[in-house]
């Protein structure tokens, strides 16, 4: 799994906390500490999923629905890569008893695990994440 999910949550938290104001991809990229092109690509996927929106001629993005209606499962589905959550190593030795069976064994296990993750994510909203984020005490790093 790539970092697209965590960056997506980061972007959506920024949009939620700034609502109703719009935020540009450059501003979001400054917070995420990445290139605005990366942010625009991720926001494009979130827009396609109906989670964010933007208007032609108006700079910036905004949430397409209230934070209370956006679940982590929705974000996960919008941000997930083509591959599985837990990829399986390939090219196992066909002369090994374990190597012959590991793919089938782990595929079934990982499918169940991913379903449980999505079920758990469906119970958490962006609003819940925003509330939790505001409760985290930030300890300033000491300058040496």
Short mmCIF file of C-alpha atoms in Angstrom, two decimals, residues 24-94:
data_model
loop_
_atom_site.label_atom_id
_atom_site.label_comp_id
_atom_site.label_asym_id
_atom_site.label_seq_id
_atom_site.Cartn_x
_atom_site.Cartn_y
_atom_site.Cartn_z
CA UNK A 24 -5.23 25.39 -3.21
CA UNK A 25 -3.17 22.32 -3.97
CA UNK A 26 -0.04 24.43 -3.33
CA UNK A 27 -1.23 25.23 0.20
CA UNK A 28 -2.04 21.58 0.87
CA UNK A 29 1.32 20.50 -0.58
CA UNK A 30 3.04 22.83 1.89
CA UNK A 31 1.38 21.01 4.79
CA UNK A 32 1.96 17.54 3.36
CA UNK A 33 5.51 18.55 2.38
CA UNK A 34 5.22 17.27 -1.17
CA UNK A 35 4.84 18.58 -4.70
CA UNK A 36 1.51 20.24 -5.63
CA UNK A 37 1.29 17.88 -8.64
CA UNK A 38 1.14 14.90 -6.26
CA UNK A 39 -1.59 16.63 -4.26
CA UNK A 40 -3.58 17.46 -7.41
CA UNK A 41 -3.39 13.82 -8.50
CA UNK A 42 -4.71 12.65 -5.13
CA UNK A 43 -7.39 15.35 -5.05
CA UNK A 44 -8.42 14.24 -8.56
CA UNK A 45 -9.13 10.76 -7.22
CA UNK A 46 -11.04 12.21 -4.27
CA UNK A 47 -13.03 14.39 -6.65
CA UNK A 48 -13.86 11.41 -8.85
CA UNK A 49 -15.14 9.66 -5.71
CA UNK A 50 -17.35 12.66 -4.89
CA UNK A 51 -15.48 13.62 -1.72
CA UNK A 52 -14.02 16.96 -2.87
CA UNK A 53 -14.91 19.47 -5.50
CA UNK A 54 -13.55 22.53 -7.27
CA UNK A 55 -15.05 25.04 -9.65
CA UNK A 56 -13.67 26.16 -12.99
CA UNK A 57 -12.25 29.67 -12.73
CA UNK A 58 -12.13 29.55 -8.92
CA UNK A 59 -8.93 28.46 -7.25
CA UNK A 60 -8.96 25.82 -4.59
CA UNK A 61 -10.73 22.71 -3.43
CA UNK A 62 -13.46 22.15 -0.87
CA UNK A 63 -15.32 19.20 0.65
CA UNK A 64 -18.17 17.99 -1.54
CA UNK A 65 -20.14 16.76 1.48
CA UNK A 66 -20.06 17.30 5.24
CA UNK A 67 -17.19 15.70 7.16
CA UNK A 68 -19.78 13.72 9.14
CA UNK A 69 -20.79 11.92 5.91
CA UNK A 70 -17.28 11.00 4.74
CA UNK A 71 -15.94 7.74 6.15
CA UNK A 72 -12.41 6.42 6.14
CA UNK A 73 -13.74 3.53 4.03
CA UNK A 74 -14.79 6.01 1.34
CA UNK A 75 -11.36 7.64 1.47
CA UNK A 76 -9.65 4.25 1.38
CA UNK A 77 -11.63 3.20 -1.70
CA UNK A 78 -10.80 6.48 -3.45
CA UNK A 79 -7.10 6.32 -2.59
CA UNK A 80 -6.27 2.63 -2.82
CA UNK A 81 -3.91 1.34 -5.43
CA UNK A 82 -4.81 -1.27 -8.01
CA UNK A 83 -3.02 -3.95 -6.04
CA UNK A 84 -4.07 -5.62 -2.80
CA UNK A 85 -3.61 -4.04 0.62
CA UNK A 86 -1.11 -6.77 1.48
CA UNK A 87 0.90 -7.79 -1.58
CA UNK A 88 2.37 -11.28 -1.72
CA UNK A 89 5.94 -11.89 -2.75
CA UNK A 90 6.27 -13.75 -6.02
CA UNK A 91 8.52 -16.31 -7.64
CA UNK A 92 8.35 -18.90 -4.88
CA UNK A 93 10.28 -22.09 -5.37
CA UNK A 94 7.90 -24.59 -7.04
#
